mmCIF file of C-alpha atoms and ligand atoms in Angstrom:
data_model
loop_
_atom_site.group_PDB
_atom_site.id
_atom_site.type_symbol
_atom_site.label_atom_id
_atom_site.label_comp_id
_atom_site.label_asym_id
_atom_site.label_seq_id
_atom_site.Cartn_x
_atom_site.Cartn_y
_atom_site.Cartn_z
ATOM 1 C CA MET A 346 67.195 -38.858 0.207
ATOM 2 C CA GLY A 347 70.390 -38.996 -1.817
ATOM 3 C CA ALA A 348 73.695 -37.823 -0.413
ATOM 4 C CA ASN A 349 73.169 -34.530 -2.194
ATOM 5 C CA GLY A 350 69.900 -33.994 -0.358
ATOM 6 C CA GLU A 351 67.767 -34.748 -3.369
ATOM 7 C CA GLN A 352 64.333 -36.279 -3.130
ATOM 8 C CA ALA A 353 64.419 -39.903 -4.187
ATOM 9 C CA THR A 354 60.719 -39.889 -5.038
ATOM 10 C CA ARG A 355 58.316 -37.742 -7.012
ATOM 11 C CA THR A 356 54.786 -37.058 -5.865
ATOM 12 C CA LEU A 357 51.987 -38.242 -8.138
ATOM 13 C CA SER A 358 48.647 -36.503 -8.617
ATOM 14 C CA ASN A 359 47.001 -39.141 -6.365
ATOM 15 C CA GLY A 360 49.367 -38.140 -3.532
ATOM 16 C CA ALA A 361 51.495 -41.308 -3.731
ATOM 17 C CA GLU A 362 55.280 -41.186 -3.998
ATOM 18 C CA ILE A 363 56.974 -42.843 -6.967
ATOM 19 C CA PRO A 364 60.687 -43.686 -6.663
ATOM 20 C CA VAL A 365 62.889 -41.776 -9.114
ATOM 21 C CA LEU A 366 64.771 -44.946 -9.980
ATOM 22 C CA GLY A 367 63.377 -48.353 -10.808
ATOM 23 C CA LEU A 368 64.081 -51.541 -12.708
ATOM 24 C CA GLY A 369 62.443 -51.932 -16.104
ATOM 25 C CA VAL A 370 61.962 -55.492 -17.328
ATOM 26 C CA TRP A 371 61.137 -54.927 -21.008
ATOM 27 C CA GLN A 372 62.899 -57.643 -23.036
ATOM 28 C CA VAL A 373 63.703 -59.691 -19.931
ATOM 29 C CA ARG A 374 62.879 -63.339 -20.476
ATOM 30 C CA ASP A 375 60.147 -64.806 -18.321
ATOM 31 C CA GLY A 376 61.357 -67.330 -15.767
ATOM 32 C CA ARG A 377 64.680 -67.421 -13.969
ATOM 33 C CA GLU A 378 66.255 -64.511 -15.833
ATOM 34 C CA CYS A 379 63.432 -62.180 -14.854
ATOM 35 C CA GLU A 380 63.144 -63.486 -11.294
ATOM 36 C CA ARG A 381 66.875 -63.056 -10.738
ATOM 37 C CA ALA A 382 66.938 -59.518 -12.111
ATOM 38 C CA VAL A 383 64.020 -58.411 -9.930
ATOM 39 C CA ALA A 384 65.501 -60.172 -6.876
ATOM 40 C CA ALA A 385 68.891 -58.489 -7.451
ATOM 41 C CA ALA A 386 67.211 -55.097 -7.825
ATOM 42 C CA LEU A 387 65.209 -55.487 -4.620
ATOM 43 C CA GLU A 388 68.321 -56.618 -2.724
ATOM 44 C CA THR A 389 70.188 -53.591 -4.075
ATOM 45 C CA GLY A 390 67.500 -51.259 -2.755
ATOM 46 C CA TYR A 391 65.275 -50.673 -5.797
ATOM 47 C CA ARG A 392 61.653 -50.244 -4.758
ATOM 48 C CA LEU A 393 60.116 -49.593 -8.185
ATOM 49 C CA ILE A 394 59.585 -52.450 -10.631
ATOM 50 C CA ASP A 395 58.096 -51.772 -14.061
ATOM 51 C CA THR A 396 56.527 -54.530 -16.143
ATOM 52 C CA ALA A 397 53.710 -54.795 -18.711
ATOM 53 C CA GLN A 398 51.159 -57.249 -20.006
ATOM 54 C CA ALA A 399 52.999 -57.212 -23.346
ATOM 55 C CA TYR A 400 56.297 -58.272 -21.721
ATOM 56 C CA ARG A 401 54.790 -61.626 -20.670
ATOM 57 C CA ASN A 402 56.871 -61.735 -17.505
ATOM 58 C CA GLU A 403 54.419 -60.536 -14.846
ATOM 59 C CA ALA A 404 54.321 -63.939 -13.136
ATOM 60 C CA SER A 405 58.103 -63.912 -12.688
ATOM 61 C CA VAL A 406 58.022 -60.355 -11.374
ATOM 62 C CA GLY A 407 55.360 -61.376 -8.869
ATOM 63 C CA ARG A 408 57.289 -64.435 -7.710
ATOM 64 C CA ALA A 409 60.457 -62.405 -7.154
ATOM 65 C CA ILE A 410 58.573 -59.756 -5.184
ATOM 66 C CA ARG A 411 56.896 -62.337 -2.970
ATOM 67 C CA SER A 412 60.065 -64.301 -2.284
ATOM 68 C CA SER A 413 62.031 -61.116 -1.472
ATOM 69 C CA GLY A 414 60.252 -60.918 1.883
ATOM 70 C CA ILE A 415 59.888 -57.171 1.416
ATOM 71 C CA PRO A 416 56.404 -56.031 2.445
ATOM 72 C CA ARG A 417 54.253 -55.398 -0.613
ATOM 73 C CA GLU A 418 53.456 -51.854 0.484
ATOM 74 C CA GLU A 419 57.159 -50.922 0.380
ATOM 75 C CA ILE A 420 57.344 -51.754 -3.321
ATOM 76 C CA PHE A 421 55.972 -49.588 -6.122
ATOM 77 C CA LEU A 422 54.710 -51.935 -8.832
ATOM 78 C CA THR A 423 53.757 -50.796 -12.317
ATOM 79 C CA THR A 424 52.173 -52.749 -15.130
ATOM 80 C CA LYS A 425 50.680 -51.625 -18.429
ATOM 81 C CA PHE A 426 47.472 -52.339 -20.298
ATOM 82 C CA TYR A 427 48.154 -53.887 -23.700
ATOM 83 C CA PRO A 428 45.891 -51.790 -25.954
ATOM 84 C CA GLY A 429 45.442 -54.577 -28.485
ATOM 85 C CA SER A 430 43.063 -55.944 -25.825
ATOM 86 C CA ARG A 431 39.663 -54.341 -25.286
ATOM 87 C CA ASP A 432 38.996 -54.149 -21.563
ATOM 88 C CA PRO A 433 41.483 -52.437 -19.240
ATOM 89 C CA PHE A 434 39.494 -53.466 -16.148
ATOM 90 C CA ALA A 435 39.397 -57.190 -16.968
ATOM 91 C CA GLU A 436 43.054 -57.115 -18.036
ATOM 92 C CA ALA A 437 44.019 -55.467 -14.741
ATOM 93 C CA GLN A 438 42.348 -58.333 -12.903
ATOM 94 C CA ARG A 439 44.339 -60.821 -15.002
ATOM 95 C CA SER A 440 47.579 -58.923 -14.334
ATOM 96 C CA LEU A 441 46.906 -59.030 -10.608
ATOM 97 C CA GLU A 442 46.394 -62.778 -10.787
ATOM 98 C CA ARG A 443 49.671 -63.257 -12.653
ATOM 99 C CA LEU A 444 51.501 -60.899 -10.304
ATOM 100 C CA GLY A 445 49.998 -62.576 -7.252
ATOM 101 C CA THR A 446 49.065 -59.304 -5.601
ATOM 102 C CA ASP A 447 45.829 -57.449 -4.970
ATOM 103 C CA TYR A 448 46.714 -53.985 -6.213
ATOM 104 C CA LEU A 449 48.931 -52.148 -8.669
ATOM 105 C CA ASP A 450 50.653 -48.937 -7.654
ATOM 106 C CA LEU A 451 50.437 -47.739 -11.241
ATOM 107 C CA TYR A 452 48.574 -48.985 -14.309
ATOM 108 C CA LEU A 453 49.456 -47.371 -17.644
ATOM 109 C CA ILE A 454 47.952 -47.519 -21.127
ATOM 110 C CA HIS A 455 50.993 -48.855 -22.934
ATOM 111 C CA TRP A 456 50.545 -46.806 -26.118
ATOM 112 C CA PRO A 457 47.722 -44.813 -27.743
ATOM 113 C CA GLN A 458 46.597 -47.474 -30.212
ATOM 114 C CA ARG A 459 43.134 -46.626 -31.646
ATOM 115 C CA GLY A 460 43.368 -43.180 -30.063
ATOM 116 C CA PRO A 461 44.244 -41.681 -26.699
ATOM 117 C CA THR A 462 40.841 -41.695 -24.942
ATOM 118 C CA TRP A 463 38.824 -44.909 -25.533
ATOM 119 C CA ALA A 464 40.554 -47.001 -22.847
ATOM 120 C CA TRP A 465 40.478 -44.355 -20.133
ATOM 121 C CA PRO A 466 37.002 -45.113 -18.694
ATOM 122 C CA GLY A 467 38.147 -48.710 -18.117
ATOM 123 C CA MET A 468 41.343 -47.438 -16.497
ATOM 124 C CA GLU A 469 39.253 -45.205 -14.239
ATOM 125 C CA ARG A 470 37.068 -48.139 -13.263
ATOM 126 C CA ALA A 471 40.195 -50.120 -12.346
ATOM 127 C CA SER A 472 41.274 -47.213 -10.177
ATOM 128 C CA GLU A 473 37.867 -46.756 -8.531
ATOM 129 C CA ALA A 474 37.682 -50.476 -7.735
ATOM 130 C CA GLY A 475 41.091 -50.315 -6.040
ATOM 131 C CA LEU A 476 42.870 -52.512 -8.584
ATOM 132 C CA ALA A 477 45.268 -49.638 -9.307
ATOM 133 C CA ARG A 478 46.190 -46.801 -6.975
ATOM 134 C CA ALA A 479 47.323 -44.556 -9.809
ATOM 135 C CA ILE A 480 46.597 -44.667 -13.531
ATOM 136 C CA GLY A 481 48.485 -43.130 -16.387
ATOM 137 C CA VAL A 482 49.739 -43.482 -19.921
ATOM 138 C CA SER A 483 52.853 -44.265 -21.928
ATOM 139 C CA ASN A 484 54.034 -43.092 -25.335
ATOM 140 C CA PHE A 485 51.515 -40.218 -25.361
ATOM 141 C CA SER A 486 52.418 -36.969 -27.131
ATOM 142 C CA ALA A 487 51.557 -33.551 -25.697
ATOM 143 C CA ALA A 488 48.547 -33.400 -28.049
ATOM 144 C CA GLU A 489 47.318 -36.829 -26.911
ATOM 145 C CA LEU A 490 47.687 -35.814 -23.253
ATOM 146 C CA ARG A 491 45.570 -32.730 -23.965
ATOM 147 C CA GLU A 492 42.855 -34.810 -25.649
ATOM 148 C CA LEU A 493 42.811 -37.199 -22.715
ATOM 149 C CA SER A 494 42.591 -34.390 -20.154
ATOM 150 C CA LYS A 495 39.391 -33.148 -21.827
ATOM 151 C CA VAL A 496 37.523 -36.391 -21.105
ATOM 152 C CA SER A 497 39.140 -37.723 -17.924
ATOM 153 C CA GLN A 498 37.487 -37.696 -14.514
ATOM 154 C CA ILE A 499 40.701 -38.979 -12.923
ATOM 155 C CA PRO A 500 43.776 -37.244 -14.356
ATOM 156 C CA ALA A 501 46.682 -39.266 -15.732
ATOM 157 C CA ALA A 502 49.382 -39.467 -13.052
ATOM 158 C CA VAL A 503 52.302 -40.507 -15.283
ATOM 159 C CA ASN A 504 53.392 -40.445 -18.907
ATOM 160 C CA GLN A 505 56.160 -42.968 -19.479
ATOM 161 C CA ILE A 506 58.230 -41.978 -22.500
ATOM 162 C CA GLN A 507 61.355 -42.853 -24.417
ATOM 163 C CA PHE A 508 63.843 -40.359 -22.973
ATOM 164 C CA SER A 509 67.593 -39.841 -23.030
ATOM 165 C CA PRO A 510 69.943 -37.026 -24.076
ATOM 166 C CA PHE A 511 69.497 -38.272 -27.657
ATOM 167 C CA GLU A 512 65.706 -38.357 -27.298
ATOM 168 C CA TYR A 513 65.341 -35.319 -25.099
ATOM 169 C CA ARG A 514 61.647 -34.485 -25.970
ATOM 170 C CA ARG A 515 61.898 -31.249 -24.083
ATOM 171 C CA SER A 516 58.497 -29.859 -25.128
ATOM 172 C CA LEU A 517 56.803 -33.115 -24.148
ATOM 173 C CA VAL A 518 58.399 -33.063 -20.692
ATOM 174 C CA GLU A 519 57.302 -29.436 -20.276
ATOM 175 C CA ALA A 520 53.756 -30.365 -21.309
ATOM 176 C CA CYS A 521 53.762 -33.128 -18.680
ATOM 177 C CA GLU A 522 54.993 -30.705 -16.013
ATOM 178 C CA ASP A 523 52.365 -28.136 -16.955
ATOM 179 C CA ALA A 524 49.630 -30.778 -16.705
ATOM 180 C CA GLY A 525 50.819 -32.161 -13.347
ATOM 181 C CA VAL A 526 51.813 -35.454 -14.992
ATOM 182 C CA VAL A 527 55.051 -37.072 -13.785
ATOM 183 C CA ALA A 528 57.220 -37.985 -16.771
ATOM 184 C CA GLN A 529 59.053 -41.277 -16.542
ATOM 185 C CA ALA A 530 61.970 -42.286 -18.766
ATOM 186 C CA TYR A 531 62.197 -45.654 -20.444
ATOM 187 C CA SER A 532 65.234 -46.686 -22.500
ATOM 188 C CA PRO A 533 67.406 -44.103 -20.684
ATOM 189 C CA LEU A 534 70.476 -45.908 -22.083
ATOM 190 C CA GLY A 535 68.997 -46.082 -25.590
ATOM 191 C CA THR A 536 68.608 -49.849 -24.984
ATOM 192 C CA GLY A 537 72.398 -49.826 -24.624
ATOM 193 C CA ARG A 538 73.171 -47.875 -27.821
ATOM 194 C CA HIS A 539 74.066 -44.612 -26.070
ATOM 195 C CA LEU A 540 76.651 -46.133 -23.748
ATOM 196 C CA ASP A 541 79.402 -45.936 -26.386
ATOM 197 C CA ASP A 542 78.820 -42.325 -27.333
ATOM 198 C CA PRO A 543 82.058 -40.307 -27.089
ATOM 199 C CA VAL A 544 80.453 -37.279 -25.395
ATOM 200 C CA VAL A 545 78.865 -39.512 -22.767
ATOM 201 C CA GLY A 546 82.227 -41.290 -22.374
ATOM 202 C CA ARG A 547 84.121 -38.034 -21.915
ATOM 203 C CA ILE A 548 81.720 -36.850 -19.211
ATOM 204 C CA ALA A 549 81.896 -40.245 -17.521
ATOM 205 C CA SER A 550 85.717 -40.086 -17.395
ATOM 206 C CA ALA A 551 85.693 -36.500 -16.152
ATOM 207 C CA THR A 552 83.252 -37.284 -13.324
ATOM 208 C CA GLY A 553 84.735 -40.673 -12.420
ATOM 209 C CA ARG A 554 81.428 -42.392 -13.240
ATOM 210 C CA THR A 555 80.282 -44.893 -15.848
ATOM 211 C CA PRO A 556 78.395 -43.950 -19.030
ATOM 212 C CA ALA A 557 75.244 -45.634 -17.683
ATOM 213 C CA GLN A 558 75.448 -43.605 -14.468
ATOM 214 C CA VAL A 559 75.872 -40.380 -16.438
ATOM 215 C CA LEU A 560 72.808 -41.084 -18.603
ATOM 216 C CA ILE A 561 70.649 -42.085 -15.624
ATOM 217 C CA ARG A 562 71.797 -39.121 -13.557
ATOM 218 C CA TRP A 563 71.037 -36.728 -16.426
ATOM 219 C CA ALA A 564 67.443 -37.999 -16.630
ATOM 220 C CA ILE A 565 66.999 -37.705 -12.854
ATOM 221 C CA GLN A 566 68.333 -34.130 -12.911
ATOM 222 C CA LYS A 567 65.755 -33.377 -15.632
ATOM 223 C CA GLY A 568 63.107 -34.281 -13.050
ATOM 224 C CA LEU A 569 62.055 -37.662 -14.417
ATOM 225 C CA SER A 570 61.632 -41.025 -12.775
ATOM 226 C CA VAL A 571 63.940 -43.422 -14.652
ATOM 227 C CA ILE A 572 63.728 -47.181 -15.272
ATOM 228 C CA PRO A 573 66.940 -48.631 -16.759
ATOM 229 C CA LYS A 574 66.830 -52.316 -17.655
ATOM 230 C CA SER A 575 69.532 -54.838 -16.862
ATOM 231 C CA THR A 576 69.661 -58.548 -16.148
ATOM 232 C CA HIS A 577 73.152 -58.360 -14.617
ATOM 233 C CA ARG A 578 73.518 -57.851 -10.882
ATOM 234 C CA GLU A 579 76.665 -55.718 -11.127
ATOM 235 C CA ARG A 580 74.986 -53.409 -13.661
ATOM 236 C CA ILE A 581 71.788 -53.285 -11.603
ATOM 237 C CA GLU A 582 73.964 -52.113 -8.681
ATOM 238 C CA GLU A 583 75.923 -49.684 -10.867
ATOM 239 C CA ASN A 584 72.723 -48.120 -12.197
ATOM 240 C CA PHE A 585 71.471 -47.540 -8.651
ATOM 241 C CA ALA A 586 74.630 -45.706 -7.518
ATOM 242 C CA VAL A 587 73.555 -42.329 -8.875
ATOM 243 C CA PHE A 588 72.528 -40.434 -5.748
ATOM 244 C CA ASP A 589 75.941 -39.293 -4.533
ATOM 245 C CA PHE A 590 76.972 -37.008 -7.377
ATOM 246 C CA ASP A 591 75.673 -34.203 -9.558
ATOM 247 C CA LEU A 592 76.389 -33.463 -13.197
ATOM 248 C CA ASP A 593 77.500 -29.839 -13.408
ATOM 249 C CA GLU A 594 75.988 -27.275 -15.752
ATOM 250 C CA ASP A 595 78.583 -27.814 -18.490
ATOM 251 C CA ALA A 596 78.078 -31.570 -18.470
ATOM 252 C CA VAL A 597 74.279 -31.166 -18.593
ATOM 253 C CA ALA A 598 74.574 -28.683 -21.483
ATOM 254 C CA ALA A 599 76.861 -31.039 -23.434
ATOM 255 C CA LEU A 600 74.378 -33.882 -22.949
ATOM 256 C CA ASP A 601 71.391 -31.665 -23.831
ATOM 257 C CA ALA A 602 73.110 -30.861 -27.142
ATOM 258 C CA LEU A 603 72.963 -34.547 -28.164
ATOM 259 C CA ASP A 604 69.201 -34.302 -28.762
ATOM 260 C CA THR A 605 68.078 -35.566 -32.151
ATOM 261 C CA THR A 606 64.349 -34.873 -31.674
ATOM 262 C CA ASN A 607 64.493 -31.097 -32.057
ATOM 263 C CA GLN A 608 62.999 -30.776 -28.551
ATOM 264 C CA THR A 609 59.858 -32.490 -29.737
ATOM 265 C CA ALA A 610 56.463 -32.719 -28.020
ATOM 266 C CA ASP A 611 55.968 -36.117 -29.688
ATOM 267 C CA ALA A 612 56.500 -39.333 -27.747
ATOM 268 C CA LEU A 613 58.142 -41.232 -30.593
ATOM 269 C CA ALA A 614 59.456 -40.596 -34.077
ATOM 270 C CA ARG A 615 56.855 -41.435 -36.737
ATOM 271 C CA ARG A 616 58.835 -44.487 -37.889
ATOM 272 C CA GLN A 617 58.831 -45.854 -34.320
ATOM 273 C CA LYS A 618 55.048 -45.980 -33.909
ATOM 274 C CA TRP A 619 54.729 -49.729 -34.113
ATOM 275 C CA TRP A 620 50.948 -49.673 -33.577
ATOM 276 C CA SER A 621 49.944 -47.491 -36.537
HETATM 277 P P1 A2P B 2142 71.884 -56.242 -19.852
HETATM 278 O O1 A2P B 2142 70.419 -56.393 -19.555
HETATM 279 O O2 A2P B 2142 72.465 -57.424 -20.575
HETATM 280 O O3 A2P B 2142 72.684 -55.848 -18.630
HETATM 281 P P2 A2P B 2142 67.724 -49.349 -21.515
HETATM 282 O O4 A2P B 2142 67.521 -49.257 -20.053
HETATM 283 O O5 A2P B 2142 67.983 -48.033 -22.180
HETATM 284 O O6 A2P B 2142 66.635 -50.129 -22.213
HETATM 285 O O7 A2P B 2142 69.076 -50.178 -21.766
HETATM 286 C C1 A2P B 2142 69.157 -51.533 -21.465
HETATM 287 C C2 A2P B 2142 70.347 -52.144 -22.159
HETATM 288 O O8 A2P B 2142 71.561 -51.620 -21.613
HETATM 289 C C3 A2P B 2142 70.423 -53.632 -21.972
HETATM 290 O O9 A2P B 2142 70.939 -54.189 -23.155
HETATM 291 C C4 A2P B 2142 71.372 -53.809 -20.802
HETATM 292 O O10 A2P B 2142 72.055 -55.036 -20.912
HETATM 293 C C5 A2P B 2142 72.326 -52.663 -20.991
HETATM 294 N N1 A2P B 2142 72.804 -52.122 -19.705
HETATM 295 C C6 A2P B 2142 72.059 -51.780 -18.631
HETATM 296 N N2 A2P B 2142 72.822 -51.253 -17.660
HETATM 297 C C7 A2P B 2142 74.089 -51.272 -18.122
HETATM 298 C C8 A2P B 2142 75.332 -50.876 -17.573
HETATM 299 N N3 A2P B 2142 75.401 -50.336 -16.359
HETATM 300 N N4 A2P B 2142 76.449 -51.050 -18.345
HETATM 301 C C9 A2P B 2142 76.365 -51.584 -19.575
HETATM 302 N N5 A2P B 2142 75.214 -51.977 -20.152
HETATM 303 C C10 A2P B 2142 74.080 -51.829 -19.435
#
């Protein structure tokens, strides 16, 4: 619970709780940099760590988790199937070996390369075999979620999407809510680009918070789980200190107005779809 009485987790369709705040390690170098970031996050109180096969840092994530001394079951660990590979089940086994653990809390299809449905049976097998407790997707549009729901035996628990006031994707978030899919925000700081925005800066000054805290808090108040990335301990701590304040209605409205996606139901702008 945060100081304002808010839930610090969201409930997934498999009944598990996912923390609303986690550390993302996209673009974190394998080795000491990654191990230190994950260790700092766990010491700060983060219990959600988000990696991917494509990030090539799963082994470092695993080492940091094991040496933290925190029981595995207290940590929510996500990795993602790289859809340039063919077999989600075999790749889950390889991820588990690299991570040095025997289950994933969440296994996502990283993006809908070659369509939104072909990999799902393999994801379901990974779930049924206990390799992953929950399975889901990332970078799926509302239309792709609908296509997937027509063929899935196990529903997608999560859709992890690019999300910030500038990439608000309101229709996509609503589609996730309607389908019982928890939306999760990656690049909540716009990979750092949004931190210098004057509107964000004004709200930060007015609330006595930092721009990063304002952007993270906004995404949490929108109901998403959020995974900011940092390799710096003081920023990792700063990004976690978002449970003792609320953005008021005016601040939320001013941030909402920054949207450049026209409230889209798409997961990415056409030019950003690196796989097609
Ligand atoms: P660094 O890793 O050097 O700390 P996003 O989560 O949107 O991908 O943004 C990550 C980027 O924002 C990284 O470049 C990260 O830099 C930077 N960053 C993360 N947290 C903060 C913060 N609290 N203040 C300033 N920059 C931050």
